[in-house]
Amino acid sequence: MNQHLQSILNLIQKDNLISAEQKTTIIKALKDADKELEITAFKLDRTEKVKRTTAILLEETIEELEQKRMAIEETNSALQKSLEELKSTQAQLIQSEKMASLGELTAGIAHEIQNPLNFVNNFSEVSNELIDEMKEEFRNGETEEGFAIADDIKQNLEKIIHHGKRADAIVKGMLEHSRTSSGEKVETDINALCDEYLRLSFHGLRAKDKSFNAAFETHFDANLPRINVASQDIGRVLLNLINNAFYAVNEKLKEGKSDYNPGVEVITRKTEKGIEISVKDNGNGIPEHIKDKIFQPFFTTKPTGKGTGLGLSLSYDIVKAHGGEIKIESIEGHGANFIINLPVEKFHITRVL
Amino acid sequence: MNVLVVDDEEDVKLLFEQRFRKEIKSGEMEFEFAFSGEAALNYLAQHQHEAVLILSDINMPGMSGLELLKKIKEKESAPPPTVVMITAYGDDENYKIAMGLGADDFLTKPLDFTLLKEKLKAI
Ligand SMILES: Nc1ncnc2c1ncn2[C@@H]1O[C@H](COP(=O)(O)OP(=O)(O)OP(=O)(O)O)[C@@H](O)[C@H]1O
Ligand SMILES: [Mg+2]
């Protein structure tokens, strides 16, 4: 029994003034108090124990958390590293995709340069002969005939200039395509850009696959305003859309239906806010279930080695960077139409005269 | 002789007219031009009874020179017109295909007009 309670008990038992009955009551109360005290002490002790275990557990948890934090930190830096690696891989991929499409272009370029060069050579040669003839005519006093030949020579020289410039533009275009885009926006004739890439794409595919053929048509808006764009970037968008279109019609052609005439059409149009370019084909179109996937990087339905699946994803980014958008209209089995809208940048002075 | 030149490059017209200036002037040769395979077939359909020599490029959008050659040789016209194909330099594959389709002769680009004249005169 608690010692203070014990001394109270002793006092009471010795006391004669308290009646026996009262004593019994007080002693019972004392014993009860003692019991309660004991229970409280026991509870306290238990709480103390729980506290200690909790403290130990807490310590362990803290340690564990610390370990976890360190692990997360490690994972983070590993993630950061792989993100950087991914970024550089992506940059490499973009470059190699560009180079691959340049490779595809080479054959087209060779053809496109060969033709104007042939004209340059042929018109030069024939002009050379015409000068001899002209001299002869003048010598014979046939001045009228002489002047007629002179006019022809003049016309030929104009043709030489024209075809020379044509070859020049192609070489420039090729160099521009391979260069890393500066992203600098210059005033661009979108019709000319479409025409150039349509021809390059056609002749490139043609050179690679002799069985390939398709009709192509252009419907260019003669009043299309020149707009400020990063022209080699937009050129890549066009090239990819046109390549995709030719690929699609060629695939359909391979099905061997006798009444099928593959065709690709490029249409430009002035719109309220800018311009619209539409690349349309009569291939098999885009199946409904892949429609929302085709703009994802690396999504391709082409056999391995034939496509990286980066074309549309890059195109999307480029058009977006120009404040424009790409829309698709496609009827499964009948063809696809990729429509690009580009805004005219207002108040953008590109040339100060 | 009536020659039909088929090429998608329209400047060939001017070039031929100058290269064959004398022959055209003397009436020795006559040239017609078609700027696509389809246009060539149209022309031939409308001039069925004239003997023409066809000089065709291969690489053209739409109907290629090879398809044109095939269509011409398939038609049972007697005698079948002579078709000379113009192939790009080093393009053996098209050369073989054209040969199989019954091309009568070949020229390579860039055209050697002296050679062409000799050939035309020999026919
Ligand atoms: N005109 C089209 N008609 C039908 N399907 C198309 C057309 N354009 C794109 N697609 C579909 O979208 C997919 C993705 O196109 P994207 O240009 O991104 O890559 P890719 O053409 O497959 O590869 P890459 O452009 O690298 O050669 C294609 O594989 C094809 O399934
Ligand atoms: Mg593509």
XYZ file of C-alpha atoms and ligand atoms in Angstrom:
508
model
C 0.000 0.000 0.000
C 1.009 3.552 -0.662
C 3.047 4.704 2.335
C 1.074 7.908 2.952
C -2.157 5.976 2.920
C -0.530 3.412 5.258
C 0.330 6.103 7.834
C -3.257 7.490 7.665
C -4.504 3.920 8.227
C -2.204 3.462 11.214
C -3.398 6.738 12.782
C -7.053 5.852 12.371
C -6.617 2.371 13.834
C -4.963 3.831 16.968
C -7.616 6.570 17.350
C -10.303 5.796 19.951
C -12.537 8.722 19.190
C -13.692 7.255 15.901
C -16.358 4.620 16.080
C -15.706 1.129 14.765
C -18.318 1.663 12.079
C -16.686 4.907 10.884
C -13.302 3.193 10.940
C -14.505 0.440 8.636
C -15.853 3.036 6.156
C -12.665 5.096 6.192
C -10.453 2.013 5.842
C -12.510 0.822 2.881
C -12.189 4.244 1.275
C -8.446 4.154 1.899
C -8.112 0.710 0.341
C -10.156 1.795 -2.652
C -7.989 4.878 -3.081
C -4.910 2.712 -2.868
C -6.263 0.374 -5.540
C -7.055 3.244 -7.849
C -3.629 4.704 -7.252
C -2.078 1.378 -8.159
C -4.100 1.174 -11.361
C -3.101 4.726 -12.323
C 0.522 3.954 -11.654
C 0.235 0.852 -13.807
C -1.417 2.818 -16.599
C 1.241 5.474 -16.377
C 3.916 2.872 -16.640
C 2.243 1.400 -19.688
C 1.956 4.790 -21.334
C 5.606 5.329 -20.637
C 6.431 2.068 -22.373
C 4.280 2.950 -25.371
C 5.980 6.295 -25.536
C 9.364 4.658 -25.617
C 8.378 2.213 -28.340
C 6.829 5.040 -30.322
C 10.013 7.037 -30.004
C 11.999 4.074 -31.264
C 9.571 3.505 -34.102
C 9.660 7.190 -34.999
C 13.394 7.133 -35.115
C 13.316 4.137 -37.392
C 10.742 5.806 -39.636
C 12.826 8.940 -39.842
C 15.815 6.866 -40.825
C 13.765 5.059 -43.431
C 12.436 8.323 -44.807
C 15.923 9.689 -45.034
C 16.973 6.627 -46.991
C 13.999 7.026 -49.257
C 14.745 10.680 -49.800
C 18.264 9.789 -50.816
C 16.998 7.126 -53.172
C 14.589 9.610 -54.729
C 17.362 12.104 -55.130
C 19.409 9.495 -56.921
C 16.496 8.549 -59.142
C 15.956 12.207 -59.867
C 19.456 12.792 -61.018
C 19.304 9.600 -63.078
C 16.078 10.867 -64.604
C 17.627 14.233 -65.260
C 20.497 12.498 -66.983
C 18.278 10.369 -69.166
C 16.174 13.409 -69.968
C 19.287 15.147 -71.182
C 20.250 12.065 -73.143
C 16.777 11.932 -74.620
C 16.997 15.552 -75.606
C 20.294 15.091 -77.369
C 19.038 11.903 -79.034
C 16.011 13.804 -80.182
C 18.183 16.552 -81.595
C 20.271 13.911 -83.369
C 17.140 12.243 -84.679
C 15.807 15.491 -86.021
C 19.108 16.091 -87.748
C 19.250 12.575 -89.170
C 15.637 12.752 -90.237
C 16.548 15.907 -92.063
C 19.557 14.237 -93.625
C 17.486 11.208 -94.579
C 14.948 13.366 -96.300
C 17.834 15.190 -97.941
C 19.061 11.826 -99.212
C 15.640 11.154 -100.572
C 15.752 14.532 -102.177
C 19.095 14.035 -103.860
C 17.683 11.972 -106.685
C 14.945 14.518 -107.210
C 17.483 17.287 -107.080
C 19.702 15.568 -109.627
C 16.779 15.317 -111.993
C 15.594 18.822 -111.305
C 19.037 20.275 -111.918
C 19.742 18.075 -114.927
C 16.810 19.426 -116.882
C 17.612 23.133 -116.564
C 21.304 22.425 -117.192
C 20.421 20.595 -120.382
C 18.486 23.634 -121.485
C 21.346 25.939 -120.602
C 23.724 23.793 -122.653
C 21.381 23.291 -125.562
C 20.291 26.905 -125.852
C 23.909 28.054 -125.612
C 24.986 25.681 -128.336
C 22.169 26.571 -130.648
C 22.778 30.282 -130.073
C 26.397 29.805 -130.997
C 25.349 28.271 -134.307
C 22.735 30.978 -134.814
C 25.380 33.678 -134.537
C 27.271 32.106 -137.439
C 24.079 31.954 -139.418
C 23.258 35.536 -138.552
C 26.680 36.707 -139.718
C 26.151 34.799 -142.927
C 22.789 36.474 -143.507
C 24.226 39.935 -142.897
C 27.144 39.151 -145.177
C 24.649 38.290 -147.892
C 22.750 41.496 -147.271
C 19.751 39.623 -145.862
C 19.361 42.084 -143.017
C 15.755 41.216 -142.254
C 16.614 37.545 -141.851
C 19.672 38.534 -139.815
C 17.598 40.537 -137.381
C 15.097 37.715 -137.051
C 17.927 35.424 -135.998
C 19.179 38.074 -133.567
C 15.741 38.064 -131.952
C 15.922 34.307 -131.596
C 19.325 34.562 -129.989
C 17.995 37.129 -127.559
C 15.107 34.856 -126.670
C 17.528 31.975 -126.157
C 19.654 34.039 -123.832
C 16.562 34.756 -121.785
C 15.857 31.032 -121.651
C 19.424 30.410 -120.514
C 18.996 32.923 -117.724
C 15.658 31.402 -116.762
C 16.969 27.840 -116.580
C 20.182 28.952 -114.924
C 18.154 30.603 -112.189
C 16.010 27.514 -111.901
C 19.060 25.342 -111.203
C 20.373 27.991 -108.859
C 17.152 28.022 -106.848
C 17.237 24.259 -106.506
C 20.793 24.208 -105.202
C 19.980 27.011 -102.791
C 16.883 25.174 -101.644
C 18.903 22.045 -101.025
C 21.529 23.892 -98.999
C 18.832 25.612 -97.057
C 17.142 22.329 -96.304
C 20.271 20.761 -94.860
C 21.252 23.744 -92.766
C 20.054 23.887 -89.203
C 17.157 26.196 -89.253
C 17.916 29.579 -87.830
C 14.202 29.923 -87.373
C 14.567 33.386 -88.812
C 11.449 34.431 -90.616
C 11.764 35.827 -94.098
C 9.194 36.976 -96.584
C 8.376 33.874 -98.591
C 6.491 33.047 -101.755
C 4.575 30.004 -100.522
C 3.408 29.069 -104.030
C 7.005 28.822 -105.240
C 7.965 26.827 -102.139
C 5.099 24.371 -102.712
C 5.999 23.976 -106.350
C 9.663 23.359 -105.592
C 9.040 20.706 -102.963
C 6.302 19.026 -104.987
C 8.725 18.512 -107.854
C 11.602 17.446 -105.643
C 9.428 14.952 -103.818
C 7.989 13.530 -107.027
C 11.299 13.095 -108.792
C 12.964 11.819 -105.635
C 10.410 9.044 -105.178
C 10.472 8.385 -108.870
C 14.209 7.879 -108.883
C 14.017 5.469 -105.959
C 11.117 3.417 -107.215
C 10.734 3.097 -110.960
C 7.261 1.650 -110.683
C 6.093 4.764 -108.879
C 4.011 7.255 -110.741
C 1.277 9.668 -109.903
C -0.301 12.701 -111.399
C 0.135 15.918 -109.514
C -1.747 19.121 -109.834
C -1.314 22.536 -108.352
C -4.012 25.112 -107.806
C -2.199 28.161 -106.617
C -3.908 31.365 -105.600
C -2.247 33.998 -107.768
C -3.060 36.615 -105.150
C -1.503 34.720 -102.273
C 0.232 37.242 -100.046
C 3.883 36.656 -99.253
C 4.186 35.777 -95.606
C 6.962 35.769 -93.050
C 8.016 32.244 -92.248
C 11.117 30.230 -91.468
C 11.086 29.000 -95.036
C 13.238 25.906 -94.644
C 11.066 24.794 -91.753
C 7.855 25.303 -93.683
C 9.601 23.637 -96.628
C 10.140 20.555 -94.455
C 6.493 20.536 -93.473
C 5.481 20.652 -97.131
C 7.993 18.004 -98.087
C 6.728 15.671 -95.415
C 3.056 16.167 -96.239
C 3.748 15.707 -99.951
C 5.942 12.641 -99.368
C 3.195 11.158 -97.184
C 0.620 11.848 -99.885
C 2.693 10.258 -102.664
C 3.409 7.316 -100.389
C -0.304 6.873 -99.714
C -1.312 6.904 -103.389
C 1.523 4.558 -104.266
C 0.354 2.085 -101.629
C -3.122 2.162 -103.114
C -1.704 1.759 -106.595
C 0.026 -1.432 -105.453
C -3.387 -2.939 -104.688
C -3.675 -3.208 -108.440
C -7.202 -1.901 -109.027
C -7.368 -1.176 -112.730
C -9.496 1.970 -112.585
C -7.361 3.732 -109.993
C -5.462 6.871 -110.987
C -3.128 8.048 -108.219
C -3.117 11.788 -107.792
C -1.808 14.447 -105.435
C -2.999 18.009 -105.381
C -1.525 21.066 -103.704
C -3.839 24.017 -103.275
C -3.109 27.437 -101.829
C -5.690 29.994 -100.842
C -5.756 33.407 -99.267
C -7.856 33.407 -96.115
C -9.192 36.119 -93.891
C -6.306 35.905 -91.447
C -3.567 34.539 -93.632
C -3.067 31.685 -96.037
C -4.142 28.091 -96.369
C -2.153 25.280 -97.950
C -3.841 22.019 -98.636
C -2.086 18.781 -99.604
C -4.642 16.338 -100.883
C -4.328 12.765 -102.099
C -6.636 10.015 -103.247
C -4.918 7.224 -101.344
C -6.615 5.104 -98.713
C -6.989 7.869 -96.151
C -6.344 7.534 -92.447
C -8.141 4.788 -90.506
C -10.321 6.200 -87.731
C -8.490 4.370 -84.953
C -5.105 5.941 -85.718
C -6.335 9.459 -86.412
C -5.334 10.815 -83.017
C -2.018 9.003 -83.072
C -0.458 10.174 -86.294
C 0.903 13.398 -84.838
C 2.695 11.516 -82.065
C 6.435 11.265 -82.474
C 7.579 7.878 -83.810
C 4.093 6.781 -84.783
C 4.334 5.205 -88.197
C 2.534 2.509 -90.148
C 5.367 2.271 -92.627
C 7.604 -0.799 -92.581
C 10.825 -0.458 -90.582
C 13.389 1.536 -92.428
C 10.759 3.310 -94.501
C 9.640 5.904 -91.997
C 10.707 7.347 -88.677
C 7.258 8.534 -87.741
C 8.690 11.939 -86.961
C 7.375 13.706 -90.040
C 3.985 14.789 -88.797
C 5.118 15.424 -85.253
C 7.831 17.805 -86.468
C 5.406 19.358 -88.925
C 2.941 19.967 -86.134
C 5.590 21.674 -83.990
C 6.779 23.857 -86.848
C 3.293 24.985 -87.808
C 2.457 25.659 -84.171
C 5.614 27.737 -83.802
C 4.286 29.867 -86.650
C 1.002 30.425 -84.848
C -0.789 28.221 -87.341
C -2.578 24.888 -87.283
C -2.872 21.632 -89.207
C -6.250 20.051 -89.821
C -7.019 16.699 -91.367
C -9.933 15.735 -93.520
C -9.927 12.102 -94.415
C -12.390 9.622 -95.774
C -11.246 6.094 -95.149
C -10.570 4.389 -98.444
C -10.799 7.591 -100.452
C -7.978 9.861 -99.456
C -6.624 12.405 -97.051
C -6.376 16.160 -97.052
C -3.914 17.933 -94.766
C -4.775 21.596 -94.396
C -2.307 24.084 -92.970
C -3.391 27.528 -91.894
C -0.734 30.147 -91.396
C -1.464 33.638 -90.147
C -0.033 36.720 -91.791
C 2.089 38.448 -89.228
C 0.986 41.999 -89.043
C 3.271 44.955 -88.547
C 6.278 42.814 -89.240
C 8.701 44.835 -91.274
C 11.154 42.575 -93.005
C 12.631 44.911 -95.515
C 13.484 48.477 -94.989
C 14.156 50.147 -98.276
C 8.492 13.378 -141.827
C 6.156 14.146 -139.002
C 7.699 13.954 -135.533
C 5.733 14.073 -132.287
C 7.862 15.193 -129.373
C 6.514 14.264 -125.921
C 8.034 16.021 -122.912
C 6.673 17.816 -119.865
C 9.222 20.611 -120.269
C 7.569 23.112 -122.574
C 10.827 24.757 -123.613
C 11.716 21.699 -125.694
C 9.416 23.159 -128.316
C 11.546 26.250 -128.764
C 14.702 24.202 -128.665
C 13.572 21.772 -131.360
C 12.256 24.547 -133.543
C 15.659 26.171 -133.473
C 17.698 23.007 -133.761
C 15.690 21.898 -136.765
C 15.251 25.376 -138.161
C 16.472 24.480 -141.629
C 14.628 21.183 -141.833
C 11.383 22.827 -140.757
C 11.852 25.701 -143.165
C 12.457 23.385 -146.085
C 9.431 21.293 -145.129
C 11.652 18.261 -144.764
C 10.436 17.770 -141.219
C 7.416 18.744 -139.244
C 7.218 18.813 -135.462
C 4.294 18.492 -133.133
C 4.561 18.782 -129.374
C 2.676 17.139 -126.545
C 3.477 18.093 -122.971
C 2.108 14.956 -121.351
C 1.494 11.293 -122.181
C -2.232 11.953 -122.192
C -1.865 14.829 -124.665
C 0.254 12.599 -126.896
C -2.433 9.905 -127.010
C -5.018 12.550 -127.838
C -2.934 13.816 -130.684
C -2.360 10.321 -132.045
C -6.078 9.511 -131.852
C -6.832 12.559 -133.961
C -4.123 11.926 -136.505
C -4.524 8.220 -137.024
C -3.673 8.107 -140.678
C -0.495 10.084 -140.583
C 2.785 8.312 -140.249
C 4.449 9.800 -137.209
C 7.621 9.196 -135.406
C 7.297 9.595 -131.667
C 10.111 10.922 -129.546
C 9.206 10.611 -125.891
C 10.726 11.473 -122.567
C 10.214 8.862 -119.830
C 10.098 10.875 -116.669
C 6.802 12.759 -116.775
C 4.167 13.229 -114.110
C 0.855 11.518 -114.751
C 1.235 9.083 -117.610
C 4.914 8.265 -117.883
C 6.741 7.738 -121.163
C 6.776 4.012 -120.477
C 3.001 3.842 -120.106
C 2.622 5.865 -123.279
C 4.933 3.479 -125.094
C 2.929 0.514 -123.848
C -0.370 2.054 -124.931
C 0.946 2.917 -128.383
C 2.425 -0.512 -128.990
C -0.699 -2.263 -127.727
C -2.896 -0.606 -130.328
C -3.217 -2.631 -133.457
C -2.344 -0.042 -136.001
C -0.473 -1.220 -139.023
C 2.278 -0.314 -139.289
C 2.849 0.581 -135.614
C 4.472 3.979 -135.215
C 8.162 4.199 -134.497
C 8.860 5.206 -130.913
C 12.204 6.554 -129.783
C 12.576 6.830 -126.007
C 14.709 9.400 -124.262
C 16.222 7.998 -121.067
C 18.128 9.768 -118.350
C 21.849 9.139 -118.214
C 22.678 5.831 -116.523
C 19.091 4.731 -116.173
C 19.515 1.083 -117.171
C 16.347 -0.018 -115.499
C 14.067 2.137 -117.629
C 16.113 1.259 -120.673
C 15.388 -2.428 -120.131
C 11.705 -1.855 -119.472
C 11.352 0.290 -122.593
C 13.195 -2.326 -124.597
C 10.759 -4.984 -123.351
C 7.834 -2.796 -124.289
C 9.048 -2.586 -127.868
C 10.792 0.780 -128.103
C 12.401 1.178 -131.526
C 15.390 3.189 -130.459
C 16.935 5.109 -127.581
C 18.546 8.432 -126.934
C 20.037 9.586 -123.683
C 19.709 12.936 -122.024
C 21.194 15.469 -122.567
C 20.090 15.120 -126.172
C 22.800 15.070 -128.770
C 21.025 16.835 -131.612
C 23.607 15.868 -134.214
C 23.032 12.235 -133.383
C 19.276 12.761 -133.338
C 19.392 14.331 -136.788
C 21.387 11.423 -138.140
C 18.916 8.964 -136.683
C 15.915 10.812 -138.026
C 17.429 11.023 -141.470
C 18.196 7.336 -141.440
C 14.588 6.410 -140.779
N -1.675 11.252 -96.639
C -1.776 10.213 -95.801
N -2.626 9.187 -96.074
C -2.731 8.136 -95.228
N -2.036 8.012 -94.070
C -1.180 9.001 -93.739
C -1.008 10.147 -94.572
N -0.096 10.950 -93.980
C 0.285 10.338 -92.835
N -0.355 9.167 -92.681
C -0.209 8.222 -91.559
O 0.428 8.874 -90.493
C 1.609 8.186 -90.096
C 2.615 9.130 -89.526
O 3.088 10.027 -90.515
P 4.495 10.751 -90.313
O 4.729 11.642 -91.462
O 4.524 11.348 -88.964
O 5.521 9.565 -90.292
P 5.915 8.601 -91.490
O 5.524 9.219 -92.784
O 5.372 7.259 -91.198
O 7.482 8.555 -91.365
P 8.497 9.668 -91.953
O 7.738 10.937 -92.100
O 9.572 9.733 -90.968
O 8.943 9.108 -93.253
C 2.031 7.426 -91.347
O 2.831 6.307 -91.060
C 0.668 7.035 -91.928
O 0.139 5.909 -91.273
Mg 6.044 11.289 -93.299
